[in-house]
Amino acid sequence: MPNRYGLSDTELEIMEMIWSSQCPIYFNQILDFFNNNGKDWKKQTLHTHLSRLIEKGALDCKNEGRKKAYFPKLTREQLTQRYAKSFLNNAFNGSLNLFLSALTGNKKDCTQEELDELRDFLNKD
């Protein structure tokens, strides 16, 4: 079931590991990492998760001989932004105004500090 950024908990855990590696990482390295850290995954289990991450556009891979090297297609920030935009479009027809109205219950109950922070954000070039 999707969790943060439209990824399952396990998919997010895999992405966190790959983001932290900061270089392409091979299938067996990923499998070994998780199996040495409390998982008991078969190759097919990991392959399924990696395939889903590729389908979701978060991960990519390239063949290097008989091995596959996996690397993030999106940074954590890019994935967050894509998910936020998708949520705004799907839930509020792309309207930030409708989102803010739903968030605040259409009340003016924001603190002055929150209003100043929003104003500063909107005034940025």
PDB file of C-alpha atoms in Angstrom:
ATOM      1  CA  MET A   1       0.000   0.000   0.000  1.00  0.00           C
ATOM      2  CA  PRO A   2       1.399   3.437  -0.870  1.00  0.00           C
ATOM      3  CA  ASN A   3       2.842   5.360   2.013  1.00  0.00           C
ATOM      4  CA  ARG A   4       5.130   8.345   1.613  1.00  0.00           C
ATOM      5  CA  TYR A   5       5.731   9.682  -1.885  1.00  0.00           C
ATOM      6  CA  GLY A   6       3.405   7.053  -3.343  1.00  0.00           C
ATOM      7  CA  LEU A   7       5.791   4.258  -2.330  1.00  0.00           C
ATOM      8  CA  SER A   8       5.213   1.329  -0.009  1.00  0.00           C
ATOM      9  CA  ASP A   9       7.232   1.154   3.209  1.00  0.00           C
ATOM     10  CA  THR A  10       9.525  -1.445   1.647  1.00  0.00           C
ATOM     11  CA  GLU A  11       9.997   0.542  -1.570  1.00  0.00           C
ATOM     12  CA  LEU A  12      10.866   3.622   0.462  1.00  0.00           C
ATOM     13  CA  GLU A  13      13.328   1.594   2.536  1.00  0.00           C
ATOM     14  CA  ILE A  14      15.031   0.402  -0.667  1.00  0.00           C
ATOM     15  CA  MET A  15      15.158   3.940  -2.062  1.00  0.00           C
ATOM     16  CA  GLU A  16      16.649   5.268   1.187  1.00  0.00           C
ATOM     17  CA  MET A  17      19.395   2.649   0.919  1.00  0.00           C
ATOM     18  CA  ILE A  18      20.067   3.471  -2.738  1.00  0.00           C
ATOM     19  CA  TRP A  19      20.010   7.254  -2.138  1.00  0.00           C
ATOM     20  CA  SER A  20      22.539   6.830   0.665  1.00  0.00           C
ATOM     21  CA  SER A  21      24.907   4.818  -1.541  1.00  0.00           C
ATOM     22  CA  GLN A  22      25.500   7.872  -3.782  1.00  0.00           C
ATOM     23  CA  CYS A  23      26.633   5.636  -6.647  1.00  0.00           C
ATOM     24  CA  PRO A  24      25.068   2.879  -8.733  1.00  0.00           C
ATOM     25  CA  ILE A  25      24.586  -0.286  -6.716  1.00  0.00           C
ATOM     26  CA  TYR A  26      24.285  -3.870  -7.888  1.00  0.00           C
ATOM     27  CA  PHE A  27      21.420  -6.265  -7.267  1.00  0.00           C
ATOM     28  CA  ASN A  28      23.484  -8.603  -5.066  1.00  0.00           C
ATOM     29  CA  GLN A  29      24.713  -5.671  -2.961  1.00  0.00           C
ATOM     30  CA  ILE A  30      21.125  -4.606  -2.308  1.00  0.00           C
ATOM     31  CA  LEU A  31      20.038  -8.167  -1.526  1.00  0.00           C
ATOM     32  CA  ASP A  32      22.982  -8.709   0.831  1.00  0.00           C
ATOM     33  CA  PHE A  33      22.388  -5.404   2.608  1.00  0.00           C
ATOM     34  CA  PHE A  34      18.759  -6.179   3.405  1.00  0.00           C
ATOM     35  CA  ASN A  35      19.334  -9.838   4.230  1.00  0.00           C
ATOM     36  CA  ASN A  36      22.095  -8.775   6.649  1.00  0.00           C
ATOM     37  CA  ASN A  37      19.732  -6.226   8.213  1.00  0.00           C
ATOM     38  CA  GLY A  38      16.757  -8.325   9.252  1.00  0.00           C
ATOM     39  CA  LYS A  39      15.113  -9.243   5.956  1.00  0.00           C
ATOM     40  CA  ASP A  40      14.942 -12.739   4.552  1.00  0.00           C
ATOM     41  CA  TRP A  41      14.327 -11.939   0.906  1.00  0.00           C
ATOM     42  CA  LYS A  42      14.610 -14.288  -2.008  1.00  0.00           C
ATOM     43  CA  LYS A  43      15.957 -12.872  -5.268  1.00  0.00           C
ATOM     44  CA  GLN A  44      12.454 -12.757  -6.766  1.00  0.00           C
ATOM     45  CA  THR A  45      11.143 -10.666  -3.861  1.00  0.00           C
ATOM     46  CA  LEU A  46      13.786  -8.004  -4.363  1.00  0.00           C
ATOM     47  CA  HIS A  47      13.389  -8.155  -8.138  1.00  0.00           C
ATOM     48  CA  THR A  48       9.655  -7.468  -7.730  1.00  0.00           C
ATOM     49  CA  HIS A  49      10.291  -4.423  -5.522  1.00  0.00           C
ATOM     50  CA  LEU A  50      12.957  -3.035  -7.851  1.00  0.00           C
ATOM     51  CA  SER A  51      10.695  -3.545 -10.891  1.00  0.00           C
ATOM     52  CA  ARG A  52       7.899  -1.617  -9.159  1.00  0.00           C
ATOM     53  CA  LEU A  53      10.258   1.233  -8.331  1.00  0.00           C
ATOM     54  CA  ILE A  54      11.320   1.382 -11.981  1.00  0.00           C
ATOM     55  CA  GLU A  55       7.663   1.385 -13.094  1.00  0.00           C
ATOM     56  CA  LYS A  56       6.944   4.241 -10.675  1.00  0.00           C
ATOM     57  CA  GLY A  57       9.818   6.240 -12.169  1.00  0.00           C
ATOM     58  CA  ALA A  58      11.821   6.439  -8.941  1.00  0.00           C
ATOM     59  CA  LEU A  59      14.597   4.058  -9.948  1.00  0.00           C
ATOM     60  CA  ASP A  60      16.507   3.141 -13.078  1.00  0.00           C
ATOM     61  CA  CYS A  61      19.017   0.482 -13.992  1.00  0.00           C
ATOM     62  CA  LYS A  62      21.600  -0.247 -16.618  1.00  0.00           C
ATOM     63  CA  ASN A  63      23.102  -3.513 -17.721  1.00  0.00           C
ATOM     64  CA  GLU A  64      26.800  -3.894 -17.078  1.00  0.00           C
ATOM     65  CA  GLY A  65      27.603  -7.230 -18.616  1.00  0.00           C
ATOM     66  CA  ARG A  66      25.591  -9.824 -16.748  1.00  0.00           C
ATOM     67  CA  LYS A  67      24.980  -7.482 -13.810  1.00  0.00           C
ATOM     68  CA  LYS A  68      22.434  -4.707 -13.360  1.00  0.00           C
ATOM     69  CA  ALA A  69      23.436  -1.475 -11.701  1.00  0.00           C
ATOM     70  CA  TYR A  70      20.586   0.383  -9.993  1.00  0.00           C
ATOM     71  CA  PHE A  71      20.535   4.116  -9.381  1.00  0.00           C
ATOM     72  CA  PRO A  72      17.920   6.688  -8.388  1.00  0.00           C
ATOM     73  CA  LYS A  73      16.115   8.290 -11.282  1.00  0.00           C
ATOM     74  CA  LEU A  74      14.815  10.990  -8.943  1.00  0.00           C
ATOM     75  CA  THR A  75      16.265  12.593  -5.849  1.00  0.00           C
ATOM     76  CA  ARG A  76      14.256  12.449  -2.635  1.00  0.00           C
ATOM     77  CA  GLU A  77      13.285  16.089  -3.208  1.00  0.00           C
ATOM     78  CA  GLN A  78      12.156  15.456  -6.799  1.00  0.00           C
ATOM     79  CA  LEU A  79      10.084  12.463  -5.690  1.00  0.00           C
ATOM     80  CA  THR A  80       8.510  14.527  -2.902  1.00  0.00           C
ATOM     81  CA  GLN A  81       7.643  17.331  -5.301  1.00  0.00           C
ATOM     82  CA  ARG A  82       6.163  14.938  -7.871  1.00  0.00           C
ATOM     83  CA  TYR A  83       4.024  13.278  -5.204  1.00  0.00           C
ATOM     84  CA  ALA A  84       2.857  16.623  -3.781  1.00  0.00           C
ATOM     85  CA  LYS A  85       1.871  17.902  -7.231  1.00  0.00           C
ATOM     86  CA  SER A  86       0.047  14.664  -7.984  1.00  0.00           C
ATOM     87  CA  PHE A  87      -1.831  14.888  -4.678  1.00  0.00           C
ATOM     88  CA  LEU A  88      -2.784  18.522  -5.297  1.00  0.00           C
ATOM     89  CA  ASN A  89      -3.987  17.722  -8.827  1.00  0.00           C
ATOM     90  CA  ASN A  90      -5.915  14.589  -7.847  1.00  0.00           C
ATOM     91  CA  ALA A  91      -7.457  15.772  -4.587  1.00  0.00           C
ATOM     92  CA  PHE A  92      -7.966  19.485  -5.276  1.00  0.00           C
ATOM     93  CA  ASN A  93      -8.036  19.775  -9.062  1.00  0.00           C
ATOM     94  CA  GLY A  94      -4.670  21.542  -8.884  1.00  0.00           C
ATOM     95  CA  SER A  95      -6.056  24.384  -6.781  1.00  0.00           C
ATOM     96  CA  LEU A  96      -3.773  25.569  -3.989  1.00  0.00           C
ATOM     97  CA  ASN A  97      -6.648  27.732  -2.747  1.00  0.00           C
ATOM     98  CA  LEU A  98      -8.939  24.690  -2.344  1.00  0.00           C
ATOM     99  CA  PHE A  99      -6.134  22.817  -0.601  1.00  0.00           C
ATOM    100  CA  LEU A 100      -5.484  25.654   1.876  1.00  0.00           C
ATOM    101  CA  SER A 101      -9.226  26.009   2.519  1.00  0.00           C
ATOM    102  CA  ALA A 102      -9.469  22.291   3.291  1.00  0.00           C
ATOM    103  CA  LEU A 103      -6.342  22.391   5.422  1.00  0.00           C
ATOM    104  CA  THR A 104      -7.576  25.260   7.574  1.00  0.00           C
ATOM    105  CA  GLY A 105     -11.260  24.304   7.533  1.00  0.00           C
ATOM    106  CA  ASN A 106     -11.836  27.493   5.557  1.00  0.00           C
ATOM    107  CA  LYS A 107     -11.027  29.430   8.714  1.00  0.00           C
ATOM    108  CA  LYS A 108      -8.558  32.189   9.240  1.00  0.00           C
ATOM    109  CA  ASP A 109      -6.898  30.330  12.109  1.00  0.00           C
ATOM    110  CA  CYS A 110      -3.317  30.610  10.912  1.00  0.00           C
ATOM    111  CA  THR A 111      -0.888  32.214  13.320  1.00  0.00           C
ATOM    112  CA  GLN A 112       0.814  35.434  12.338  1.00  0.00           C
ATOM    113  CA  GLU A 113       4.082  33.509  12.096  1.00  0.00           C
ATOM    114  CA  GLU A 114       2.532  31.030   9.639  1.00  0.00           C
ATOM    115  CA  LEU A 115       1.084  33.871   7.572  1.00  0.00           C
ATOM    116  CA  ASP A 116       4.465  35.630   7.503  1.00  0.00           C
ATOM    117  CA  GLU A 117       6.172  32.403   6.442  1.00  0.00           C
ATOM    118  CA  LEU A 118       3.624  31.870   3.633  1.00  0.00           C
ATOM    119  CA  ARG A 119       3.964  35.497   2.521  1.00  0.00           C
ATOM    120  CA  ASP A 120       7.766  35.187   2.459  1.00  0.00           C
ATOM    121  CA  PHE A 121       7.485  32.012   0.398  1.00  0.00           C
ATOM    122  CA  LEU A 122       5.098  33.588  -2.113  1.00  0.00           C
ATOM    123  CA  ASN A 123       7.281  36.690  -2.447  1.00  0.00           C
ATOM    124  CA  LYS A 124      10.402  34.697  -3.361  1.00  0.00           C
ATOM    125  CA  ASP A 125      11.617  35.142  -6.918  1.00  0.00           C
TER     126      ASP A 125
END
